mmCIF file of C-alpha atoms and ligand atoms in Angstrom:
data_model
loop_
_atom_site.group_PDB
_atom_site.id
_atom_site.type_symbol
_atom_site.label_atom_id
_atom_site.label_comp_id
_atom_site.label_asym_id
_atom_site.label_seq_id
_atom_site.Cartn_x
_atom_site.Cartn_y
_atom_site.Cartn_z
ATOM 1 C CA MET A 273 2.092 -11.107 22.402
ATOM 2 C CA VAL A 274 0.835 -13.391 19.708
ATOM 3 C CA GLU A 275 -1.874 -15.734 20.881
ATOM 4 C CA GLN A 276 -1.552 -18.496 18.309
ATOM 5 C CA GLN A 277 1.155 -21.165 18.409
ATOM 6 C CA GLU A 278 0.037 -23.767 15.896
ATOM 7 C CA GLU A 279 0.814 -23.116 12.262
ATOM 8 C CA VAL A 280 -2.014 -21.247 10.582
ATOM 9 C CA ARG A 281 -3.048 -21.835 6.968
ATOM 10 C CA VAL A 282 -3.208 -18.630 4.957
ATOM 11 C CA VAL A 283 -4.829 -17.941 1.592
ATOM 12 C CA GLU A 284 -3.482 -14.842 -0.132
ATOM 13 C CA PHE A 285 -6.096 -13.496 -2.562
ATOM 14 C CA TYR A 286 -5.000 -11.002 -5.249
ATOM 15 C CA SER A 287 -1.452 -11.921 -4.330
ATOM 16 C CA GLY A 288 0.402 -9.745 -6.895
ATOM 17 C CA ILE A 289 4.099 -9.799 -6.061
ATOM 18 C CA GLY A 290 3.423 -11.052 -2.535
ATOM 19 C CA GLY A 291 3.385 -7.932 -0.364
ATOM 20 C CA MET A 292 1.100 -9.709 2.122
ATOM 21 C CA HIS A 293 3.333 -12.787 2.208
ATOM 22 C CA PHE A 294 6.374 -10.626 3.033
ATOM 23 C CA ALA A 295 4.343 -8.962 5.798
ATOM 24 C CA LEU A 296 3.410 -12.351 7.192
ATOM 25 C CA LYS A 297 7.061 -13.336 7.301
ATOM 26 C CA GLU A 298 8.019 -10.081 8.975
ATOM 27 C CA CYS A 299 5.409 -10.326 11.711
ATOM 28 C CA GLY A 300 6.790 -13.638 12.910
ATOM 29 C CA ILE A 301 3.512 -15.542 13.106
ATOM 30 C CA ASN A 302 3.754 -19.273 12.614
ATOM 31 C CA ALA A 303 1.975 -19.386 9.261
ATOM 32 C CA THR A 304 2.139 -20.936 5.842
ATOM 33 C CA VAL A 305 0.619 -19.544 2.656
ATOM 34 C CA VAL A 306 -1.238 -22.566 1.268
ATOM 35 C CA ALA A 307 -2.403 -20.737 -1.864
ATOM 36 C CA ALA A 308 -1.645 -17.468 -3.643
ATOM 37 C CA LEU A 309 -4.352 -16.436 -6.110
ATOM 38 C CA ASP A 310 -3.826 -13.999 -8.943
ATOM 39 C CA ILE A 311 -4.799 -13.804 -12.582
ATOM 40 C CA ASN A 312 -1.792 -11.736 -13.677
ATOM 41 C CA THR A 313 0.947 -13.888 -15.201
ATOM 42 C CA VAL A 314 3.684 -11.265 -14.795
ATOM 43 C CA ALA A 315 2.898 -10.723 -11.120
ATOM 44 C CA ASN A 316 2.829 -14.475 -10.602
ATOM 45 C CA GLN A 317 6.256 -14.835 -12.170
ATOM 46 C CA VAL A 318 7.668 -12.361 -9.658
ATOM 47 C CA TYR A 319 5.812 -14.034 -6.803
ATOM 48 C CA GLN A 320 7.138 -17.475 -7.694
ATOM 49 C CA HIS A 321 10.655 -16.104 -8.089
ATOM 50 C CA ASN A 322 10.563 -14.848 -4.481
ATOM 51 C CA PHE A 323 8.477 -17.682 -3.013
ATOM 52 C CA PRO A 324 9.455 -20.752 -5.044
ATOM 53 C CA SER A 325 7.643 -23.214 -2.819
ATOM 54 C CA THR A 326 4.268 -21.445 -2.597
ATOM 55 C CA LYS A 327 1.452 -22.820 -4.730
ATOM 56 C CA ILE A 328 0.067 -20.154 -7.048
ATOM 57 C CA PHE A 329 -3.404 -20.460 -8.548
ATOM 58 C CA GLN A 330 -3.158 -18.675 -11.887
ATOM 59 C CA ARG A 331 -6.923 -18.226 -12.046
ATOM 60 C CA ASN A 332 -9.768 -15.803 -12.062
ATOM 61 C CA ILE A 333 -10.973 -15.974 -8.466
ATOM 62 C CA GLU A 334 -14.559 -16.247 -9.694
ATOM 63 C CA SER A 335 -13.701 -19.595 -11.258
ATOM 64 C CA ILE A 336 -12.739 -21.152 -7.934
ATOM 65 C CA THR A 337 -15.496 -23.380 -6.653
ATOM 66 C CA LEU A 338 -16.837 -23.711 -3.144
ATOM 67 C CA LYS A 339 -15.398 -27.200 -3.043
ATOM 68 C CA GLU A 340 -11.927 -25.923 -3.928
ATOM 69 C CA PHE A 341 -12.239 -23.251 -1.249
ATOM 70 C CA GLN A 342 -13.237 -25.849 1.348
ATOM 71 C CA ALA A 343 -10.231 -27.960 0.390
ATOM 72 C CA LEU A 344 -7.868 -25.080 1.180
ATOM 73 C CA ASN A 345 -9.030 -25.352 4.777
ATOM 74 C CA ALA A 346 -7.856 -21.802 5.510
ATOM 75 C CA ASP A 347 -7.500 -20.150 8.910
ATOM 76 C CA VAL A 348 -6.654 -16.747 7.473
ATOM 77 C CA PHE A 349 -7.744 -14.773 4.394
ATOM 78 C CA LEU A 350 -5.495 -11.939 3.232
ATOM 79 C CA MET A 351 -7.007 -9.825 0.471
ATOM 80 C CA SER A 352 -6.128 -6.747 -1.549
ATOM 81 C CA PRO A 353 -8.890 -6.572 -4.166
ATOM 82 C CA PRO A 354 -8.528 -4.273 -7.206
ATOM 83 C CA CYS A 355 -8.704 -0.664 -6.081
ATOM 84 C CA GLN A 356 -9.662 1.115 -9.323
ATOM 85 C CA PRO A 357 -13.424 0.951 -8.576
ATOM 86 C CA PHE A 358 -12.834 2.992 -5.407
ATOM 87 C CA THR A 359 -10.265 5.627 -6.347
ATOM 88 C CA ARG A 360 -11.529 9.194 -6.518
ATOM 89 C CA SER A 361 -9.727 9.734 -9.794
ATOM 90 C CA GLY A 362 -11.448 6.722 -11.351
ATOM 91 C CA LYS A 363 -15.115 6.413 -12.267
ATOM 92 C CA GLN A 364 -15.947 4.949 -8.846
ATOM 93 C CA GLY A 365 -17.973 2.094 -10.173
ATOM 94 C CA ASP A 366 -17.893 0.588 -6.674
ATOM 95 C CA ASN A 367 -19.978 -2.600 -6.567
ATOM 96 C CA GLU A 368 -21.190 -2.018 -10.140
ATOM 97 C CA ASP A 369 -17.649 -2.194 -11.507
ATOM 98 C CA PRO A 370 -16.830 -5.602 -13.056
ATOM 99 C CA ARG A 371 -13.517 -5.543 -11.185
ATOM 100 C CA THR A 372 -15.393 -5.770 -7.865
ATOM 101 C CA LYS A 373 -17.211 -8.951 -8.883
ATOM 102 C CA SER A 374 -14.538 -11.355 -7.658
ATOM 103 C CA PHE A 375 -14.528 -9.731 -4.214
ATOM 104 C CA LEU A 376 -18.317 -9.981 -3.941
ATOM 105 C CA TYR A 377 -17.927 -13.590 -5.027
ATOM 106 C CA ILE A 378 -15.525 -14.259 -2.137
ATOM 107 C CA LEU A 379 -17.928 -12.592 0.315
ATOM 108 C CA ASN A 380 -20.698 -14.795 -0.946
ATOM 109 C CA LEU A 381 -18.574 -17.929 -0.572
ATOM 110 C CA LEU A 382 -17.425 -16.924 2.893
ATOM 111 C CA GLY A 383 -20.926 -17.324 4.269
ATOM 112 C CA ARG A 384 -21.200 -20.781 2.739
ATOM 113 C CA LEU A 385 -17.913 -22.244 3.915
ATOM 114 C CA GLU A 386 -18.186 -25.088 6.413
ATOM 115 C CA LYS A 387 -15.065 -23.897 8.137
ATOM 116 C CA GLN A 388 -14.703 -20.141 7.925
ATOM 117 C CA PRO A 389 -11.307 -18.455 8.448
ATOM 118 C CA SER A 390 -10.813 -17.216 11.988
ATOM 119 C CA HIS A 391 -8.931 -14.091 10.819
ATOM 120 C CA ILE A 392 -9.305 -11.800 7.782
ATOM 121 C CA LEU A 393 -7.313 -8.796 6.592
ATOM 122 C CA VAL A 394 -8.418 -6.552 3.717
ATOM 123 C CA GLU A 395 -6.417 -3.752 2.103
ATOM 124 C CA ASN A 396 -7.699 -1.152 -0.325
ATOM 125 C CA VAL A 397 -7.341 2.484 -1.302
ATOM 126 C CA LYS A 398 -8.614 5.410 0.670
ATOM 127 C CA GLY A 399 -12.118 5.846 -0.690
ATOM 128 C CA PHE A 400 -13.108 2.239 -0.073
ATOM 129 C CA GLU A 401 -14.366 3.239 3.376
ATOM 130 C CA THR A 402 -17.257 5.177 1.837
ATOM 131 C CA SER A 403 -18.258 2.517 -0.683
ATOM 132 C CA GLU A 404 -21.253 0.200 -0.888
ATOM 133 C CA THR A 405 -18.803 -2.668 -1.264
ATOM 134 C CA ARG A 406 -17.367 -1.879 2.148
ATOM 135 C CA ASN A 407 -20.897 -1.836 3.621
ATOM 136 C CA HIS A 408 -21.468 -5.212 2.043
ATOM 137 C CA LEU A 409 -18.197 -6.487 3.507
ATOM 138 C CA LEU A 410 -19.187 -5.306 6.997
ATOM 139 C CA GLN A 411 -22.646 -6.838 6.725
ATOM 140 C CA THR A 412 -21.194 -10.169 5.640
ATOM 141 C CA LEU A 413 -18.718 -10.123 8.507
ATOM 142 C CA SER A 414 -21.407 -9.324 11.058
ATOM 143 C CA THR A 415 -23.651 -12.077 9.712
ATOM 144 C CA CYS A 416 -20.774 -14.555 9.969
ATOM 145 C CA ASN A 417 -20.055 -13.526 13.542
ATOM 146 C CA TYR A 418 -16.839 -11.551 13.084
ATOM 147 C CA VAL A 419 -15.668 -8.513 15.024
ATOM 148 C CA TYR A 420 -13.620 -6.042 13.014
ATOM 149 C CA LYS A 421 -11.644 -2.816 13.107
ATOM 150 C CA GLU A 422 -10.917 -0.498 10.209
ATOM 151 C CA PHE A 423 -8.014 1.884 9.763
ATOM 152 C CA LEU A 424 -6.666 4.503 7.391
ATOM 153 C CA LEU A 425 -2.948 4.105 7.732
ATOM 154 C CA SER A 426 0.128 5.253 5.808
ATOM 155 C CA PRO A 427 3.757 4.107 6.108
ATOM 156 C CA TYR A 428 4.434 7.781 6.800
ATOM 157 C CA HIS A 429 2.528 7.414 10.085
ATOM 158 C CA LEU A 430 5.067 4.763 11.110
ATOM 159 C CA GLY A 431 8.087 6.937 10.373
ATOM 160 C CA ILE A 432 8.727 5.588 6.878
ATOM 161 C CA PRO A 433 9.352 8.477 4.463
ATOM 162 C CA ASN A 434 6.665 7.469 1.984
ATOM 163 C CA GLN A 435 3.017 8.438 1.733
ATOM 164 C CA ARG A 436 0.657 5.646 0.869
ATOM 165 C CA LEU A 437 -2.586 6.164 2.756
ATOM 166 C CA ARG A 438 -4.603 2.977 2.572
ATOM 167 C CA TYR A 439 -7.773 1.446 3.988
ATOM 168 C CA PHE A 440 -7.308 -1.663 6.137
ATOM 169 C CA LEU A 441 -9.768 -3.958 7.821
ATOM 170 C CA VAL A 442 -8.819 -6.658 10.299
ATOM 171 C CA ALA A 443 -11.473 -9.136 11.441
ATOM 172 C CA LYS A 444 -11.667 -12.061 13.856
ATOM 173 C CA GLN A 445 -14.426 -14.545 14.306
ATOM 174 C CA HIS A 446 -16.170 -15.061 17.635
ATOM 175 C CA PRO A 447 -14.955 -15.934 20.302
ATOM 176 C CA HIS A 448 -11.755 -14.050 19.357
ATOM 177 C CA GLN A 449 -11.692 -10.455 20.577
ATOM 178 C CA PHE A 450 -9.490 -7.458 19.927
ATOM 179 C CA VAL A 451 -7.068 -6.200 22.536
ATOM 180 C CA SER A 452 -7.871 -2.772 23.824
ATOM 181 C CA ASP A 453 -5.008 -1.058 22.006
ATOM 182 C CA CYS A 454 -1.679 -1.366 20.268
ATOM 183 C CA LEU A 455 1.213 1.023 20.478
ATOM 184 C CA LEU A 456 3.069 1.892 17.293
ATOM 185 C CA GLU A 457 6.766 2.590 16.901
ATOM 186 C CA ASN A 458 6.079 6.318 16.873
ATOM 187 C CA GLY A 459 4.544 6.102 20.326
ATOM 188 C CA HIS A 460 1.026 6.711 18.994
ATOM 189 C CA SER A 461 -1.852 4.377 19.538
ATOM 190 C CA LEU A 462 -2.874 2.383 16.454
ATOM 191 C CA TYR A 463 -6.393 3.514 17.335
ATOM 192 C CA LYS A 464 -5.383 7.036 16.368
ATOM 193 C CA TYR A 465 -5.816 5.843 12.782
ATOM 194 C CA ILE A 466 -9.077 3.971 13.285
ATOM 195 C CA ILE A 467 -12.179 4.676 11.230
ATOM 196 C CA GLU A 468 -14.954 5.275 13.693
ATOM 197 C CA ASN A 469 -18.464 3.887 13.227
ATOM 198 C CA SER A 470 -19.931 2.595 10.010
ATOM 199 C CA ALA A 471 -22.164 4.619 7.758
ATOM 200 C CA SER A 472 -25.652 3.228 8.184
ATOM 201 C CA SER A 473 -27.889 5.469 6.097
ATOM 202 C CA ASN A 474 -27.480 6.752 2.544
ATOM 203 C CA ASP A 475 -27.295 10.354 3.781
ATOM 204 C CA GLU A 476 -24.510 9.444 6.116
ATOM 205 C CA LEU A 477 -22.716 7.620 3.331
ATOM 206 C CA GLU A 478 -23.000 10.690 1.104
ATOM 207 C CA GLU A 479 -21.683 12.951 3.848
ATOM 208 C CA ARG A 480 -18.708 10.670 4.414
ATOM 209 C CA ARG A 481 -18.026 10.733 0.668
ATOM 210 C CA ASN A 482 -17.877 14.522 0.700
ATOM 211 C CA VAL A 483 -15.559 14.604 3.655
ATOM 212 C CA SER A 484 -13.401 12.037 1.948
ATOM 213 C CA ALA A 485 -13.367 14.022 -1.300
ATOM 214 C CA ALA A 486 -12.218 17.157 0.474
ATOM 215 C CA ALA A 487 -9.416 15.286 2.151
ATOM 216 C CA GLU A 488 -8.434 13.327 -0.898
ATOM 217 C CA PHE A 489 -5.086 14.719 -1.850
ATOM 218 C CA SER A 490 -3.716 15.497 1.555
ATOM 219 C CA GLU A 491 -2.814 12.868 4.069
ATOM 220 C CA GLU A 492 -2.557 15.530 6.738
ATOM 221 C CA ALA A 493 -6.078 16.683 5.974
ATOM 222 C CA ALA A 494 -7.295 13.109 5.842
ATOM 223 C CA GLU A 495 -5.905 12.480 9.271
ATOM 224 C CA LYS A 496 -8.142 15.169 10.708
ATOM 225 C CA HIS A 497 -11.148 13.090 9.743
ATOM 226 C CA ILE A 498 -9.861 10.075 11.550
ATOM 227 C CA ALA A 499 -10.900 9.682 15.123
ATOM 228 C CA GLU A 500 -8.423 10.991 17.655
ATOM 229 C CA VAL A 501 -7.901 8.482 20.386
ATOM 230 C CA PRO A 502 -5.916 9.558 23.420
ATOM 231 C CA LYS A 503 -2.567 7.893 23.810
ATOM 232 C CA VAL A 504 -2.414 5.016 26.244
ATOM 233 C CA ALA A 505 -1.487 6.699 29.472
ATOM 234 C CA SER A 506 0.229 3.757 31.088
ATOM 235 C CA LEU A 507 2.805 3.446 28.328
ATOM 236 C CA SER A 508 5.378 6.058 29.074
ATOM 237 C CA GLN A 509 6.989 8.406 26.578
ATOM 238 C CA GLN A 510 10.294 7.164 27.901
ATOM 239 C CA LYS A 511 10.084 3.934 25.991
ATOM 240 C CA PHE A 512 10.180 5.901 22.765
ATOM 241 C CA ALA A 513 12.641 8.567 23.847
ATOM 242 C CA ASN A 514 15.103 7.442 21.178
ATOM 243 C CA TYR A 515 12.548 7.235 18.456
ATOM 244 C CA LEU A 516 13.254 9.401 15.433
ATOM 245 C CA PRO A 517 9.848 10.449 14.122
ATOM 246 C CA ASN A 518 10.848 10.509 10.479
ATOM 247 C CA ARG A 519 13.750 8.812 8.811
ATOM 248 C CA THR A 520 15.216 10.480 5.767
ATOM 249 C CA ILE A 521 15.072 8.622 2.493
ATOM 250 C CA LYS A 522 18.865 8.195 2.405
ATOM 251 C CA MET A 523 18.742 4.743 3.979
ATOM 252 C CA TYR A 524 16.362 3.509 1.268
ATOM 253 C CA LEU A 525 18.530 4.549 -1.676
ATOM 254 C CA GLU A 526 20.774 2.385 -3.805
ATOM 255 C CA GLU A 527 24.424 3.296 -4.200
ATOM 256 C CA LEU A 528 24.368 4.690 -7.712
ATOM 257 C CA PRO A 529 27.023 6.796 -9.442
ATOM 258 C CA ASP A 530 26.556 10.554 -9.130
ATOM 259 C CA ILE A 531 26.318 10.801 -12.881
ATOM 260 C CA VAL A 532 22.783 9.726 -13.696
ATOM 261 C CA THR A 533 22.806 6.811 -16.083
ATOM 262 C CA GLU A 534 20.585 6.708 -19.159
ATOM 263 C CA GLU A 535 18.454 4.132 -17.383
ATOM 264 C CA HIS A 536 17.198 6.483 -14.692
ATOM 265 C CA LYS A 537 17.645 9.779 -16.400
ATOM 266 C CA ILE A 538 14.701 12.097 -16.909
ATOM 267 C CA ASP A 539 14.597 13.478 -20.397
ATOM 268 C CA GLU A 540 15.427 17.191 -20.604
ATOM 269 C CA LYS A 541 12.329 17.913 -22.637
ATOM 270 C CA VAL A 542 10.254 16.325 -19.886
ATOM 271 C CA LEU A 543 12.012 18.413 -17.243
ATOM 272 C CA ILE A 544 11.435 21.631 -19.149
ATOM 273 C CA ARG A 545 7.775 20.848 -19.630
ATOM 274 C CA PHE A 546 6.882 19.196 -16.312
ATOM 275 C CA GLY A 547 9.780 20.001 -13.969
ATOM 276 C CA LYS A 548 7.823 22.485 -11.920
ATOM 277 C CA VAL A 549 4.999 20.090 -11.154
ATOM 278 C CA MET A 550 7.315 17.237 -10.191
ATOM 279 C CA ASP A 551 7.734 16.322 -6.555
ATOM 280 C CA ILE A 552 11.508 16.751 -6.313
ATOM 281 C CA VAL A 553 13.126 15.370 -3.158
ATOM 282 C CA THR A 554 16.711 14.962 -1.942
ATOM 283 C CA GLU A 555 18.301 12.225 0.133
ATOM 284 C CA GLU A 556 17.699 14.383 3.207
ATOM 285 C CA SER A 557 13.952 14.537 2.567
ATOM 286 C CA GLU A 558 11.655 12.959 5.106
ATOM 287 C CA ARG A 559 8.816 12.279 2.699
ATOM 288 C CA THR A 560 8.186 10.912 -0.770
ATOM 289 C CA MET A 561 4.801 10.870 -2.428
ATOM 290 C CA CYS A 562 2.906 7.691 -3.194
ATOM 291 C CA PHE A 563 4.462 5.788 -6.104
ATOM 292 C CA THR A 564 1.670 4.692 -8.447
ATOM 293 C CA LYS A 565 1.720 2.080 -11.159
ATOM 294 C CA ALA A 566 2.121 4.815 -13.791
ATOM 295 C CA TYR A 567 5.465 5.962 -12.338
ATOM 296 C CA PHE A 568 8.121 6.313 -15.025
ATOM 297 C CA HIS A 569 5.388 6.331 -17.645
ATOM 298 C CA TYR A 570 3.534 9.504 -16.658
ATOM 299 C CA ILE A 571 5.086 12.316 -14.685
ATOM 300 C CA GLU A 572 2.524 14.298 -12.782
ATOM 301 C CA GLY A 573 1.294 12.864 -9.485
ATOM 302 C CA THR A 574 2.794 9.418 -9.957
ATOM 303 C CA GLY A 575 5.652 9.606 -7.443
ATOM 304 C CA SER A 576 8.650 11.669 -6.368
ATOM 305 C CA VAL A 577 11.900 12.128 -8.291
ATOM 306 C CA LEU A 578 15.347 12.417 -6.734
ATOM 307 C CA GLN A 579 17.626 15.446 -6.930
ATOM 308 C CA MET A 580 21.207 14.148 -6.829
ATOM 309 C CA ASN A 581 22.925 17.528 -6.611
ATOM 310 C CA LYS A 582 23.278 18.089 -2.876
ATOM 311 C CA THR A 583 24.557 21.647 -2.984
ATOM 312 C CA LEU A 584 22.035 23.403 -5.189
ATOM 313 C CA GLN A 585 18.626 24.504 -3.895
ATOM 314 C CA LYS A 586 15.783 23.824 -6.298
ATOM 315 C CA SER A 587 14.247 27.198 -5.387
ATOM 316 C CA GLU A 588 17.378 28.896 -6.808
ATOM 317 C CA VAL A 589 16.989 26.952 -10.015
ATOM 318 C CA PHE A 590 13.314 27.800 -10.288
ATOM 319 C CA GLN A 591 14.214 31.448 -9.844
ATOM 320 C CA SER A 592 16.814 31.466 -12.592
ATOM 321 C CA LEU A 593 14.379 29.697 -14.911
ATOM 322 C CA GLU A 594 11.987 32.662 -14.586
ATOM 323 C CA SER A 595 14.241 34.891 -16.646
ATOM 324 C CA ILE A 596 14.941 32.403 -19.456
ATOM 325 C CA ASP A 597 12.832 31.780 -22.537
ATOM 326 C CA ASP A 598 14.769 29.397 -24.740
ATOM 327 C CA ASP A 599 14.601 25.684 -24.110
ATOM 328 C CA LEU A 600 18.292 25.116 -24.691
ATOM 329 C CA ASN A 601 19.296 27.258 -21.739
ATOM 330 C CA LYS A 602 16.429 26.001 -19.622
ATOM 331 C CA GLY A 603 17.653 22.472 -20.244
ATOM 332 C CA GLU A 604 21.153 23.397 -19.107
ATOM 333 C CA ILE A 605 19.790 24.796 -15.862
ATOM 334 C CA TRP A 606 17.656 21.747 -15.151
ATOM 335 C CA LYS A 607 20.679 19.563 -15.793
ATOM 336 C CA LYS A 608 22.461 21.141 -12.843
ATOM 337 C CA LEU A 609 19.994 19.645 -10.376
ATOM 338 C CA ASN A 610 20.882 16.180 -11.644
ATOM 339 C CA ILE A 611 17.425 14.665 -11.213
ATOM 340 C CA ARG A 612 16.631 10.988 -11.675
ATOM 341 C CA TYR A 613 13.805 8.500 -11.193
ATOM 342 C CA PHE A 614 13.790 6.300 -8.127
ATOM 343 C CA THR A 615 14.855 2.799 -9.073
ATOM 344 C CA SER A 616 12.372 -0.037 -8.654
ATOM 345 C CA LYS A 617 14.613 -1.451 -5.930
ATOM 346 C CA GLU A 618 14.355 1.819 -4.013
ATOM 347 C CA ILE A 619 10.554 1.757 -4.233
ATOM 348 C CA ALA A 620 10.638 -1.855 -3.025
ATOM 349 C CA ASN A 621 12.801 -0.664 -0.124
ATOM 350 C CA LEU A 622 10.284 2.080 0.700
ATOM 351 C CA HIS A 623 7.568 -0.610 0.670
ATOM 352 C CA HIS A 624 9.752 -2.431 3.223
ATOM 353 C CA LEU A 625 10.053 -5.513 1.058
ATOM 354 C CA PRO A 626 13.102 -7.425 2.331
ATOM 355 C CA ALA A 627 16.612 -6.755 1.008
ATOM 356 C CA ASP A 628 16.642 -10.047 -0.913
ATOM 357 C CA PHE A 629 13.427 -9.254 -2.801
ATOM 358 C CA SER A 630 14.149 -9.270 -6.528
ATOM 359 C CA PHE A 631 12.572 -9.351 -9.974
ATOM 360 C CA PRO A 632 13.315 -12.101 -12.480
ATOM 361 C CA LYS A 633 15.549 -10.820 -15.288
ATOM 362 C CA GLU A 634 12.849 -10.893 -17.951
ATOM 363 C CA ILE A 635 10.558 -8.431 -16.157
ATOM 364 C CA THR A 636 10.915 -5.011 -17.801
ATOM 365 C CA ARG A 637 11.395 -1.815 -15.807
ATOM 366 C CA LYS A 638 7.957 -0.569 -16.769
ATOM 367 C CA GLN A 639 6.442 -3.829 -15.502
ATOM 368 C CA GLN A 640 8.424 -3.564 -12.265
ATOM 369 C CA TYR A 641 7.081 -0.071 -11.552
ATOM 370 C CA ARG A 642 3.547 -1.191 -12.408
ATOM 371 C CA LEU A 643 3.681 -4.137 -10.036
ATOM 372 C CA LEU A 644 5.201 -2.092 -7.229
ATOM 373 C CA GLY A 645 2.547 0.582 -7.760
ATOM 374 C CA ASN A 646 -0.130 -2.065 -7.146
ATOM 375 C CA SER A 647 1.648 -3.545 -4.148
ATOM 376 C CA LEU A 648 1.706 -2.427 -0.531
ATOM 377 C CA ASN A 649 3.912 -1.514 2.367
ATOM 378 C CA SER A 650 4.725 -4.795 4.067
ATOM 379 C CA HIS A 651 5.725 -3.198 7.340
ATOM 380 C CA VAL A 652 2.338 -1.512 7.722
ATOM 381 C CA VAL A 653 0.598 -4.839 7.068
ATOM 382 C CA SER A 654 2.908 -6.677 9.462
ATOM 383 C CA VAL A 655 1.977 -4.234 12.248
ATOM 384 C CA LEU A 656 -1.713 -4.879 11.533
ATOM 385 C CA LEU A 657 -1.184 -8.638 11.415
ATOM 386 C CA ARG A 658 0.519 -8.563 14.781
ATOM 387 C CA PHE A 659 -2.387 -6.532 16.124
ATOM 388 C CA MET A 660 -4.874 -8.961 14.593
ATOM 389 C CA PHE A 661 -3.205 -11.985 16.157
ATOM 390 C CA SER A 662 -2.672 -10.413 19.576
HETATM 391 N N1 SAH B 4 -1.187 -7.125 -2.752
HETATM 392 C C1 SAH B 4 -0.647 -7.356 -4.075
HETATM 393 C C2 SAH B 4 -1.266 -6.506 -5.160
HETATM 394 C C3 SAH B 4 -2.743 -6.481 -5.263
HETATM 395 S S1 SAH B 4 -3.273 -5.574 -6.687
HETATM 396 C C4 SAH B 4 0.865 -7.149 -4.042
HETATM 397 O O1 SAH B 4 1.456 -7.039 -2.983
HETATM 398 O O2 SAH B 4 1.476 -7.089 -5.100
HETATM 399 C C5 SAH B 4 -4.650 -6.533 -7.181
HETATM 400 C C6 SAH B 4 -4.280 -7.836 -7.855
HETATM 401 O O3 SAH B 4 -5.490 -8.552 -8.079
HETATM 402 C C7 SAH B 4 -3.605 -7.715 -9.208
HETATM 403 O O4 SAH B 4 -2.378 -8.382 -9.163
HETATM 404 C C8 SAH B 4 -4.581 -8.388 -10.187
HETATM 405 O O5 SAH B 4 -3.922 -9.145 -11.187
HETATM 406 C C9 SAH B 4 -5.381 -9.294 -9.277
HETATM 407 N N2 SAH B 4 -6.753 -9.581 -9.722
HETATM 408 C C10 SAH B 4 -7.699 -8.697 -10.045
HETATM 409 N N3 SAH B 4 -8.865 -9.307 -10.334
HETATM 410 C C11 SAH B 4 -8.659 -10.640 -10.181
HETATM 411 C C12 SAH B 4 -9.473 -11.797 -10.325
HETATM 412 N N4 SAH B 4 -10.746 -11.685 -10.683
HETATM 413 N N5 SAH B 4 -8.922 -13.012 -10.094
HETATM 414 C C13 SAH B 4 -7.622 -13.111 -9.727
HETATM 415 N N6 SAH B 4 -6.810 -12.054 -9.562
HETATM 416 C C14 SAH B 4 -7.309 -10.826 -9.781
#
């Protein structure tokens, strides 16, 4: 049940290619995006291509004045600030990183707005939950009379065969309150993925950082650190009896010829050198790894690749490679697996962007992968939006 009926005015900060806007459309709330704000011209081109009537502010957010903010008269803020200051692999500059400045600027303005938004959603990487910036966000929200809930949630938790564990915060201003729970498509409570209690002291913050570091590369491990909330007893299993916990990736794939075209081919030299560290999946796989913005550019840890040969087991191939030294023969063996990159359309599908999402012709493949790597899973956000408005 969605409580609001009147059209709400949404400002989409750090709008990129519009992942949040797609989520808003999917969740069915009566809303209009009155402004999309992003400094990146390429992202804005893609955004405008898919949302021709939305007004884009091609600006550094820090250049937007309080007066301009007031004029937007927003009911909802949707924000996915730059995540590099919070990734474990980065330098973790946190609130000292220049890329965090615009977010701190928004937090500062929030407190000064005559009319503050009644609802706020923030998305970031796992790691944000242990940052000073997050503490600052929570303090600002409390001062401005918001209640909030935080989650670590991946599309994989919702039965989508893609891992993309992300931090989410949803907030509502008094007198709005959160409903006691929300049941997900997999029959689990959304609260299973909640982040319990805020870190209040520095020691506690440090401890949370260590826990987070240990869990960094494994979503399964990360889940263990998320509070377990019992399922809602009154909602019977029966309702979800037909639910398939994990869909295979087949339904997300484009119909491409079996012979891998030059466009999506992985160079033999690359396969020989990096093949064993690649995350190779088949259409029957129930999981792909997180696709980052370096996909297609770097190999290791940037996203899965697809084995087109359905009859050969990769373990067999790995075994035969053991006994071969020369690259020519190794190359021939790799060829048999018929491995290719996922297309950008397939990654968009895994992000649950709608079927009619597209890139303008002039956007290169490398740019497409970069933008998708920065974007988000719209279905996950739509579930959170529905929860926020219920
Ligand atoms: N949610 C978006 C992606 C967010 S990635 C999507 O679905 O595509 C973060 C975005 O913030 C990037 O597109 C980047 O260009 C933008 N950005 C970073 N700093 C900014 C600033 N100071 N002002 C405006 N945009 C900024």
